[in-house]
Amino acid sequence: MLHVLYLVHDLSDPAVRRRVIMLQAGGADVTLAGFKRADKPVAGLESLSPIDLGPTQDGRFAQRIVAIAKAALSLGGKLQGIRKPDVIIGRNLEMLALANRAKALFSNDAPIVYECLDIHRLLLGQNRISRALRRTERVLGRNASLLMTSSPAFVRDYFQRFRQIDAPVALLQNKVLELNGGTEAADQKLEGPTPGEPWTIGWFGALRCRKSLELLAAFTRRMEGRFEVVLRGRPAYSEFTDFDGFVAAEPYLRFEGAYRNPEDLPRVYGEVHFSWAIDFFEEGLNSSWLLPNRLYEGCRYGAVPIAMRNTETGRFLADRHLGKLLNEPSVDALEALFEDLTPETYTASRRKILAEDRGTWVCDARDCRALVERLAGLRPVRVPNVMLQAA
């Protein structure tokens, strides 16, 4: 059985749990090691007994650098006694550094996989810090046998543009993981709201975009109750002045807390008409390039997506003639987007999404096996471990 050492930056990230499940469903044995966000519990991974590499904090770049350095020094002791991995996966740049360190500890013959699902804004500038980080990524990436990423725009607009990593690419889109068939989309929202009820927009997942929050608040106030917004997931409180207070003060916004992924997806998306698939967190950069989880989750269960036209998400939907595409992030543009909205036009939009091939939105057991088979076929890159080898 293929043994995968999976090094992650946040053990509480629901996407980590999904990737672990995917690897296990494909036939791999997984050893999980990573950092803990101090205020967030690890959910659904307790059976793996994850190796704790220490605490880290969201948005604290300097603290994370120190945490990585400490983890590099202690990694030999932390990994002592585990079976030698056949493959080492480093999720995000800091974990790629530790993957290189682990490779040296395990006699330098386990292939490294670099899993990169976001391009941090610090990597994209032209100042000394950004250039140093890109150089670091290039050096660490020389040992990578495979780059796993979730959007072709990451490859096209970052890795190829900056000539970062010369490795084969595995495109693993953020599809809904369904291993046992899954639940079909509910039909209670097929024909729109009943008279007197509002249209509902669901904004689910990683809630980190202050601009989206303010735009949706202003829009729902303009519409005077004809639209409401339901928020679910994990707010990045470091990105908001007072997330809870702001939402509580808005008459047409409500926050319903966290949910389980994928278990709760049919329910939470079945309760809304539209899915907010917009993120201005790193506008023009990462946010324009990603294909977010909520795109696949919402469409899988029939919620009509709302996306910016000039983003990778917008292009994805435009190619398929799906969803609502916004030309600019303004209340006026949002109001214009819905000016022709009727139960009939909504039903037609929803039916088009539900008619799309299931494989567009869903990852199943065959996909899991294909991933593990590809990992099993990797061979190590024979270059010196020039970073962190002596740590």
Short mmCIF file of C-alpha atoms in Angstrom, two decimals:
data_model
loop_
_atom_site.label_atom_id
_atom_site.label_comp_id
_atom_site.label_asym_id
_atom_site.label_seq_id
_atom_site.Cartn_x
_atom_site.Cartn_y
_atom_site.Cartn_z
CA MET A 1 0.00 0.00 0.00
CA LEU A 2 1.33 3.42 -0.98
CA HIS A 3 2.39 5.38 2.09
CA VAL A 4 1.86 9.15 1.80
CA LEU A 5 3.35 11.64 4.24
CA TYR A 6 1.02 14.64 4.00
CA LEU A 7 2.39 17.91 5.42
CA VAL A 8 -0.24 20.64 5.83
CA HIS A 9 -0.29 24.24 7.02
CA ASP A 10 -3.60 23.97 8.92
CA LEU A 11 -4.92 20.72 10.33
CA SER A 12 -8.34 22.30 10.87
CA ASP A 13 -8.84 23.18 7.19
CA PRO A 14 -11.83 21.18 5.86
CA ALA A 15 -10.04 20.86 2.51
CA VAL A 16 -7.28 18.89 4.24
CA ARG A 17 -9.85 16.41 5.49
CA ARG A 18 -11.26 16.00 1.98
CA ARG A 19 -7.81 15.38 0.50
CA VAL A 20 -7.02 12.79 3.18
CA ILE A 21 -10.31 11.01 2.47
CA MET A 22 -9.52 11.11 -1.24
CA LEU A 23 -6.07 9.58 -0.74
CA GLN A 24 -7.46 6.86 1.52
CA ALA A 25 -10.30 6.09 -0.89
CA GLY A 26 -7.72 5.70 -3.63
CA GLY A 27 -5.91 3.04 -1.62
CA ALA A 28 -3.16 5.03 0.12
CA ASP A 29 -2.04 4.88 3.74
CA VAL A 30 -1.71 8.45 5.04
CA THR A 31 0.47 9.91 7.77
CA LEU A 32 -0.72 13.45 8.45
CA ALA A 33 1.45 16.15 10.01
CA GLY A 34 0.79 19.85 10.24
CA PHE A 35 0.28 23.02 12.16
CA LYS A 36 -2.69 23.84 14.36
CA ARG A 37 -4.50 27.13 14.40
CA ALA A 38 -4.77 27.70 18.12
CA ASP A 39 -8.49 28.52 18.15
CA LYS A 40 -9.68 25.88 15.68
CA PRO A 41 -10.22 22.21 16.51
CA VAL A 42 -9.16 19.39 14.22
CA ALA A 43 -12.35 17.77 13.00
CA GLY A 44 -12.77 14.39 11.34
CA LEU A 45 -9.07 13.46 11.37
CA GLU A 46 -8.70 12.20 14.92
CA SER A 47 -8.37 8.56 13.80
CA LEU A 48 -5.13 9.45 12.02
CA SER A 49 -3.58 10.88 15.19
CA PRO A 50 -2.10 13.83 13.27
CA ILE A 51 1.44 14.82 14.15
CA ASP A 52 1.32 18.30 15.68
CA LEU A 53 4.06 20.57 14.33
CA GLY A 54 3.07 23.43 16.59
CA PRO A 55 0.70 26.42 16.62
CA THR A 56 0.40 28.99 13.86
CA GLN A 57 -1.82 31.98 13.24
CA ASP A 58 -3.81 33.10 10.24
CA GLY A 59 -2.43 36.22 8.59
CA ARG A 60 0.71 36.35 10.74
CA PHE A 61 3.46 35.87 8.16
CA ALA A 62 6.41 36.49 10.48
CA GLN A 63 5.02 34.09 13.08
CA ARG A 64 4.59 31.41 10.43
CA ILE A 65 8.22 31.79 9.30
CA VAL A 66 9.35 31.23 12.88
CA ALA A 67 7.03 28.24 13.22
CA ILE A 68 8.45 26.68 10.04
CA ALA A 69 12.01 27.14 11.29
CA LYS A 70 11.16 25.50 14.61
CA ALA A 71 9.37 22.65 12.86
CA ALA A 72 12.36 22.07 10.57
CA LEU A 73 14.59 21.68 13.62
CA SER A 74 12.24 19.26 15.36
CA LEU A 75 10.95 17.35 12.35
CA GLY A 76 13.32 14.42 12.76
CA GLY A 77 12.02 13.76 16.25
CA LYS A 78 8.39 14.32 15.25
CA LEU A 79 8.60 11.79 12.41
CA GLN A 80 10.66 9.24 14.31
CA GLY A 81 9.07 5.83 14.19
CA ILE A 82 6.80 6.35 11.20
CA ARG A 83 7.16 4.09 8.20
CA LYS A 84 9.29 5.50 5.40
CA PRO A 85 6.96 7.32 3.01
CA ASP A 86 6.67 6.44 -0.65
CA VAL A 87 5.52 9.99 -1.46
CA ILE A 88 5.72 13.28 0.45
CA ILE A 89 3.08 15.94 -0.23
CA GLY A 90 3.68 19.52 0.91
CA ARG A 91 0.52 21.64 0.93
CA ASN A 92 1.47 25.29 0.32
CA LEU A 93 4.90 26.85 0.14
CA GLU A 94 5.89 26.58 3.79
CA MET A 95 5.08 22.88 3.78
CA LEU A 96 7.10 22.42 0.59
CA ALA A 97 10.07 23.57 2.67
CA LEU A 98 9.31 20.91 5.28
CA ALA A 99 8.75 18.32 2.54
CA ASN A 100 12.32 18.96 1.38
CA ARG A 101 13.51 18.57 4.96
CA ALA A 102 11.56 15.32 5.36
CA LYS A 103 12.99 14.04 2.08
CA ALA A 104 16.50 14.49 3.47
CA LEU A 105 15.54 12.72 6.69
CA PHE A 106 14.21 9.72 4.77
CA SER A 107 17.37 9.09 2.72
CA ASN A 108 16.48 11.41 -0.14
CA ASP A 109 14.55 8.97 -2.36
CA ALA A 110 10.86 9.77 -1.76
CA PRO A 111 9.31 11.91 -4.53
CA ILE A 112 7.90 15.27 -3.44
CA VAL A 113 4.53 16.62 -4.55
CA TYR A 114 3.87 20.35 -4.24
CA GLU A 115 0.17 20.99 -3.63
CA CYS A 116 -0.59 24.66 -4.29
CA LEU A 117 -4.22 25.77 -4.14
CA ASP A 118 -3.65 29.49 -3.51
CA ILE A 119 -1.02 31.96 -4.65
CA HIS A 120 -0.36 34.30 -1.73
CA ARG A 121 -0.10 38.00 -2.59
CA LEU A 122 3.39 38.11 -1.06
CA LEU A 123 4.58 35.92 -3.93
CA LEU A 124 3.35 38.32 -6.58
CA GLY A 125 4.99 41.65 -5.84
CA GLN A 126 8.21 43.14 -7.16
CA ASN A 127 9.74 44.09 -3.82
CA ARG A 128 12.62 42.26 -2.16
CA ILE A 129 10.40 40.05 -0.02
CA SER A 130 8.33 38.85 -3.00
CA ARG A 131 11.37 38.20 -5.15
CA ALA A 132 13.04 36.31 -2.30
CA LEU A 133 9.95 34.17 -1.78
CA ARG A 134 9.75 33.30 -5.47
CA ARG A 135 13.44 32.37 -5.48
CA THR A 136 12.81 30.18 -2.45
CA GLU A 137 9.88 28.48 -4.19
CA ARG A 138 11.97 27.87 -7.30
CA VAL A 139 14.78 26.30 -5.27
CA LEU A 140 12.45 24.15 -3.19
CA GLY A 141 10.44 23.24 -6.27
CA ARG A 142 13.47 21.70 -8.00
CA ASN A 143 12.82 18.57 -5.94
CA ALA A 144 9.13 18.41 -6.88
CA SER A 145 8.11 15.47 -9.06
CA LEU A 146 4.56 16.79 -9.44
CA LEU A 147 2.68 20.07 -9.02
CA MET A 148 -0.93 19.61 -7.86
CA THR A 149 -3.14 22.65 -8.29
CA SER A 150 -6.83 23.41 -8.69
CA SER A 151 -7.09 25.96 -11.50
CA PRO A 152 -5.46 26.25 -14.92
CA ALA A 153 -5.05 29.98 -14.26
CA PHE A 154 -2.57 29.24 -11.46
CA VAL A 155 -0.42 27.38 -13.97
CA ARG A 156 -0.87 29.87 -16.81
CA ASP A 157 -0.68 33.17 -14.91
CA TYR A 158 1.76 32.29 -12.15
CA PHE A 159 3.85 29.13 -12.49
CA GLN A 160 4.47 29.52 -16.22
CA ARG A 161 4.62 33.31 -16.24
CA PHE A 162 7.23 33.47 -13.48
CA ARG A 163 8.89 30.17 -14.50
CA GLN A 164 8.58 28.87 -10.99
CA ILE A 165 8.47 25.07 -11.18
CA ASP A 166 9.41 22.76 -14.01
CA ALA A 167 7.34 19.72 -13.05
CA PRO A 168 4.37 17.85 -14.50
CA VAL A 169 1.00 19.29 -13.44
CA ALA A 170 -1.98 17.46 -11.96
CA LEU A 171 -5.12 19.60 -12.13
CA LEU A 172 -7.34 18.60 -9.20
CA GLN A 173 -10.33 20.89 -9.26
CA ASN A 174 -12.17 21.59 -6.01
CA LYS A 175 -14.99 19.22 -6.84
CA VAL A 176 -17.43 17.74 -4.36
CA LEU A 177 -16.11 14.44 -3.04
CA GLU A 178 -18.74 11.69 -3.39
CA LEU A 179 -17.66 8.12 -2.76
CA ASN A 180 -21.05 6.45 -2.33
CA GLY A 181 -23.30 8.04 -4.90
CA GLY A 182 -24.25 11.21 -3.04
CA THR A 183 -27.57 12.98 -2.59
CA GLU A 184 -29.33 14.53 -5.54
CA ALA A 185 -30.25 18.20 -5.56
CA ALA A 186 -33.43 19.04 -3.74
CA ASP A 187 -36.21 20.52 -5.85
CA GLN A 188 -37.78 22.84 -3.27
CA LYS A 189 -35.99 25.84 -4.81
CA LEU A 190 -36.59 24.89 -8.42
CA GLU A 191 -39.34 27.43 -9.03
CA GLY A 192 -38.09 30.29 -6.88
CA PRO A 193 -39.61 31.67 -3.68
CA THR A 194 -43.28 31.59 -2.84
CA PRO A 195 -45.09 34.95 -2.91
CA GLY A 196 -43.88 37.18 -0.10
CA GLU A 197 -40.64 35.26 0.48
CA PRO A 198 -37.19 36.62 -0.54
CA TRP A 199 -34.70 35.27 -3.03
CA THR A 200 -31.77 33.83 -1.08
CA ILE A 201 -28.05 34.06 -1.86
CA GLY A 202 -25.73 31.64 -0.07
CA TRP A 203 -22.15 32.67 0.66
CA PHE A 204 -20.48 29.57 2.09
CA GLY A 205 -16.98 28.33 2.89
CA ALA A 206 -13.96 30.47 3.77
CA LEU A 207 -15.45 33.91 4.48
CA ARG A 208 -12.52 36.28 4.08
CA CYS A 209 -13.68 38.99 1.67
CA ARG A 210 -14.71 42.26 3.32
CA LYS A 211 -15.61 43.78 -0.05
CA SER A 212 -18.11 40.99 -0.74
CA LEU A 213 -19.66 41.40 2.69
CA GLU A 214 -20.12 45.15 2.26
CA LEU A 215 -21.43 44.77 -1.29
CA LEU A 216 -24.01 42.16 -0.32
CA ALA A 217 -25.12 44.24 2.66
CA ALA A 218 -25.60 47.33 0.51
CA PHE A 219 -27.38 45.34 -2.21
CA THR A 220 -29.86 43.67 0.14
CA ARG A 221 -30.64 47.02 1.76
CA ARG A 222 -31.27 48.49 -1.69
CA MET A 223 -33.62 45.61 -2.51
CA GLU A 224 -35.55 46.15 0.76
CA GLY A 225 -36.05 42.52 1.67
CA ARG A 226 -36.57 41.04 -1.78
CA PHE A 227 -33.15 39.37 -1.36
CA GLU A 228 -31.44 37.99 1.71
CA VAL A 229 -27.96 36.52 2.19
CA VAL A 230 -27.16 33.45 4.27
CA LEU A 231 -23.53 33.08 5.35
CA ARG A 232 -22.06 29.77 6.50
CA GLY A 233 -18.53 28.54 7.12
CA ARG A 234 -15.38 29.91 8.71
CA PRO A 235 -14.97 33.70 8.86
CA ALA A 236 -11.38 34.94 8.68
CA TYR A 237 -11.84 37.34 11.58
CA SER A 238 -8.44 38.92 10.91
CA GLU A 239 -9.82 40.32 7.65
CA PHE A 240 -12.83 42.09 9.24
CA THR A 241 -13.09 44.88 11.77
CA ASP A 242 -16.09 43.21 13.44
CA PHE A 243 -17.60 40.42 11.35
CA ASP A 244 -20.21 39.31 13.90
CA GLY A 245 -21.27 42.85 14.77
CA PHE A 246 -21.53 43.88 11.11
CA VAL A 247 -23.71 40.91 10.19
CA ALA A 248 -25.91 41.31 13.26
CA ALA A 249 -26.59 44.94 12.31
CA GLU A 250 -27.69 44.07 8.78
CA PRO A 251 -31.40 43.30 8.42
CA TYR A 252 -31.03 40.96 5.45
CA LEU A 253 -27.80 39.11 6.31
CA ARG A 254 -27.54 36.18 8.70
CA PHE A 255 -24.63 33.97 9.72
CA GLU A 256 -25.50 30.32 10.35
CA GLY A 257 -22.07 29.09 11.50
CA ALA A 258 -19.95 26.18 10.34
CA TYR A 259 -21.11 23.13 8.43
CA ARG A 260 -19.68 19.71 7.60
CA ASN A 261 -18.25 19.17 4.16
CA PRO A 262 -19.41 17.11 2.30
CA GLU A 263 -22.08 15.80 4.67
CA ASP A 264 -24.11 19.02 4.98
CA LEU A 265 -23.77 20.29 1.41
CA PRO A 266 -27.14 19.01 0.12
CA ARG A 267 -28.93 20.73 2.99
CA VAL A 268 -27.16 24.09 3.06
CA TYR A 269 -27.18 24.61 -0.71
CA GLY A 270 -30.70 23.23 -0.93
CA GLU A 271 -31.86 26.14 1.22
CA VAL A 272 -30.70 28.90 -1.17
CA HIS A 273 -31.45 29.98 -4.73
CA PHE A 274 -28.06 31.44 -5.64
CA SER A 275 -24.45 30.78 -4.67
CA TRP A 276 -22.00 33.68 -4.25
CA ALA A 277 -18.89 32.48 -6.13
CA ILE A 278 -17.05 35.81 -5.88
CA ASP A 279 -13.97 36.68 -3.83
CA PHE A 280 -12.11 40.00 -3.89
CA PHE A 281 -9.69 39.01 -1.11
CA GLU A 282 -6.71 39.23 -3.50
CA GLU A 283 -8.46 41.04 -6.32
CA GLY A 284 -6.82 40.79 -9.72
CA LEU A 285 -4.49 38.06 -8.48
CA ASN A 286 -5.34 34.84 -6.63
CA SER A 287 -9.04 35.71 -6.40
CA SER A 288 -9.22 36.16 -10.16
CA TRP A 289 -7.44 32.87 -10.85
CA LEU A 290 -9.06 30.38 -8.50
CA LEU A 291 -11.96 28.00 -9.12
CA PRO A 292 -13.41 27.90 -5.60
CA ASN A 293 -15.04 25.04 -3.72
CA ARG A 294 -18.32 26.93 -3.63
CA LEU A 295 -18.50 26.91 -7.44
CA TYR A 296 -18.65 23.12 -7.57
CA GLU A 297 -20.66 22.69 -4.36
CA GLY A 298 -23.37 25.13 -5.34
CA CYS A 299 -23.74 23.81 -8.87
CA ARG A 300 -23.75 20.20 -7.69
CA TYR A 301 -26.89 20.97 -5.71
CA GLY A 302 -28.55 23.35 -8.14
CA ALA A 303 -27.81 26.76 -6.62
CA VAL A 304 -27.29 29.23 -9.47
CA PRO A 305 -23.76 30.70 -9.19
CA ILE A 306 -22.99 34.42 -9.24
CA ALA A 307 -19.46 35.18 -10.49
CA MET A 308 -17.38 38.06 -11.83
CA ARG A 309 -17.23 37.84 -15.61
CA ASN A 310 -13.51 38.70 -15.91
CA THR A 311 -12.26 35.90 -13.64
CA GLU A 312 -11.38 32.24 -14.18
CA THR A 313 -14.66 31.31 -12.48
CA GLY A 314 -16.54 33.60 -14.85
CA ARG A 315 -14.80 32.09 -17.88
CA PHE A 316 -15.55 28.58 -16.61
CA LEU A 317 -19.26 29.41 -16.37
CA ALA A 318 -19.40 31.42 -19.59
CA ASP A 319 -17.93 28.49 -21.54
CA ARG A 320 -20.86 26.42 -20.29
CA HIS A 321 -23.48 29.19 -20.52
CA LEU A 322 -24.29 28.83 -16.84
CA GLY A 323 -24.94 31.16 -13.94
CA LYS A 324 -25.12 34.92 -13.45
CA LEU A 325 -22.04 36.92 -14.51
CA LEU A 326 -21.40 40.31 -12.95
CA ASN A 327 -19.55 42.94 -14.99
CA GLU A 328 -18.47 45.15 -12.08
CA PRO A 329 -18.66 44.94 -8.28
CA SER A 330 -21.34 47.52 -7.57
CA VAL A 331 -24.84 47.62 -6.17
CA ASP A 332 -26.12 49.05 -9.46
CA ALA A 333 -24.54 46.18 -11.41
CA LEU A 334 -26.01 43.61 -9.06
CA GLU A 335 -29.44 45.17 -9.34
CA ALA A 336 -29.15 45.14 -13.13
CA LEU A 337 -28.05 41.48 -13.03
CA PHE A 338 -31.39 40.54 -11.50
CA GLU A 339 -33.68 42.95 -13.35
CA ASP A 340 -35.07 40.14 -15.54
CA LEU A 341 -35.34 37.64 -12.69
CA THR A 342 -38.63 35.78 -12.59
CA PRO A 343 -39.52 32.32 -11.33
CA GLU A 344 -39.49 31.19 -14.97
CA THR A 345 -36.03 32.57 -15.82
CA TYR A 346 -34.66 31.23 -12.55
CA THR A 347 -36.07 27.74 -13.17
CA ALA A 348 -34.49 27.71 -16.63
CA SER A 349 -31.09 28.70 -15.17
CA ARG A 350 -31.29 26.06 -12.49
CA ARG A 351 -32.35 23.32 -14.92
CA LYS A 352 -29.31 24.04 -17.12
CA ILE A 353 -27.02 23.52 -14.14
CA LEU A 354 -28.74 20.31 -13.09
CA ALA A 355 -28.48 19.02 -16.67
CA GLU A 356 -24.69 19.43 -16.70
CA ASP A 357 -22.65 16.22 -16.55
CA ARG A 358 -22.22 15.14 -12.94
CA GLY A 359 -18.47 14.76 -13.43
CA THR A 360 -18.18 18.53 -13.91
CA TRP A 361 -18.91 19.00 -10.21
CA VAL A 362 -18.11 15.68 -8.54
CA CYS A 363 -15.00 13.67 -7.71
CA ASP A 364 -15.74 9.97 -7.18
CA ALA A 365 -13.91 6.79 -6.22
CA ARG A 366 -12.45 6.38 -9.70
CA ASP A 367 -10.86 9.81 -9.47
CA CYS A 368 -9.39 8.89 -6.08
CA ARG A 369 -7.85 5.72 -7.47
CA ALA A 370 -6.48 7.61 -10.47
CA LEU A 371 -4.79 10.12 -8.17
CA VAL A 372 -3.15 7.46 -6.03
CA GLU A 373 -2.04 5.54 -9.12
CA ARG A 374 -0.39 8.67 -10.44
CA LEU A 375 1.35 9.26 -7.10
CA ALA A 376 2.54 5.66 -7.06
CA GLY A 377 4.14 6.11 -10.46
CA LEU A 378 6.23 9.14 -9.46
CA ARG A 379 10.00 9.00 -9.30
CA PRO A 380 12.21 11.30 -7.21
CA VAL A 381 13.96 14.23 -8.82
CA ARG A 382 17.73 13.76 -8.46
CA VAL A 383 18.96 17.18 -7.40
CA PRO A 384 20.67 18.21 -4.14
CA ASN A 385 18.51 19.27 -1.21
CA VAL A 386 20.02 22.71 -0.89
CA MET A 387 17.45 24.15 1.50
CA LEU A 388 16.97 23.11 5.11
CA GLN A 389 19.07 19.98 4.74
CA ALA A 390 21.36 21.01 7.56
CA ALA A 391 18.59 22.34 9.78
#
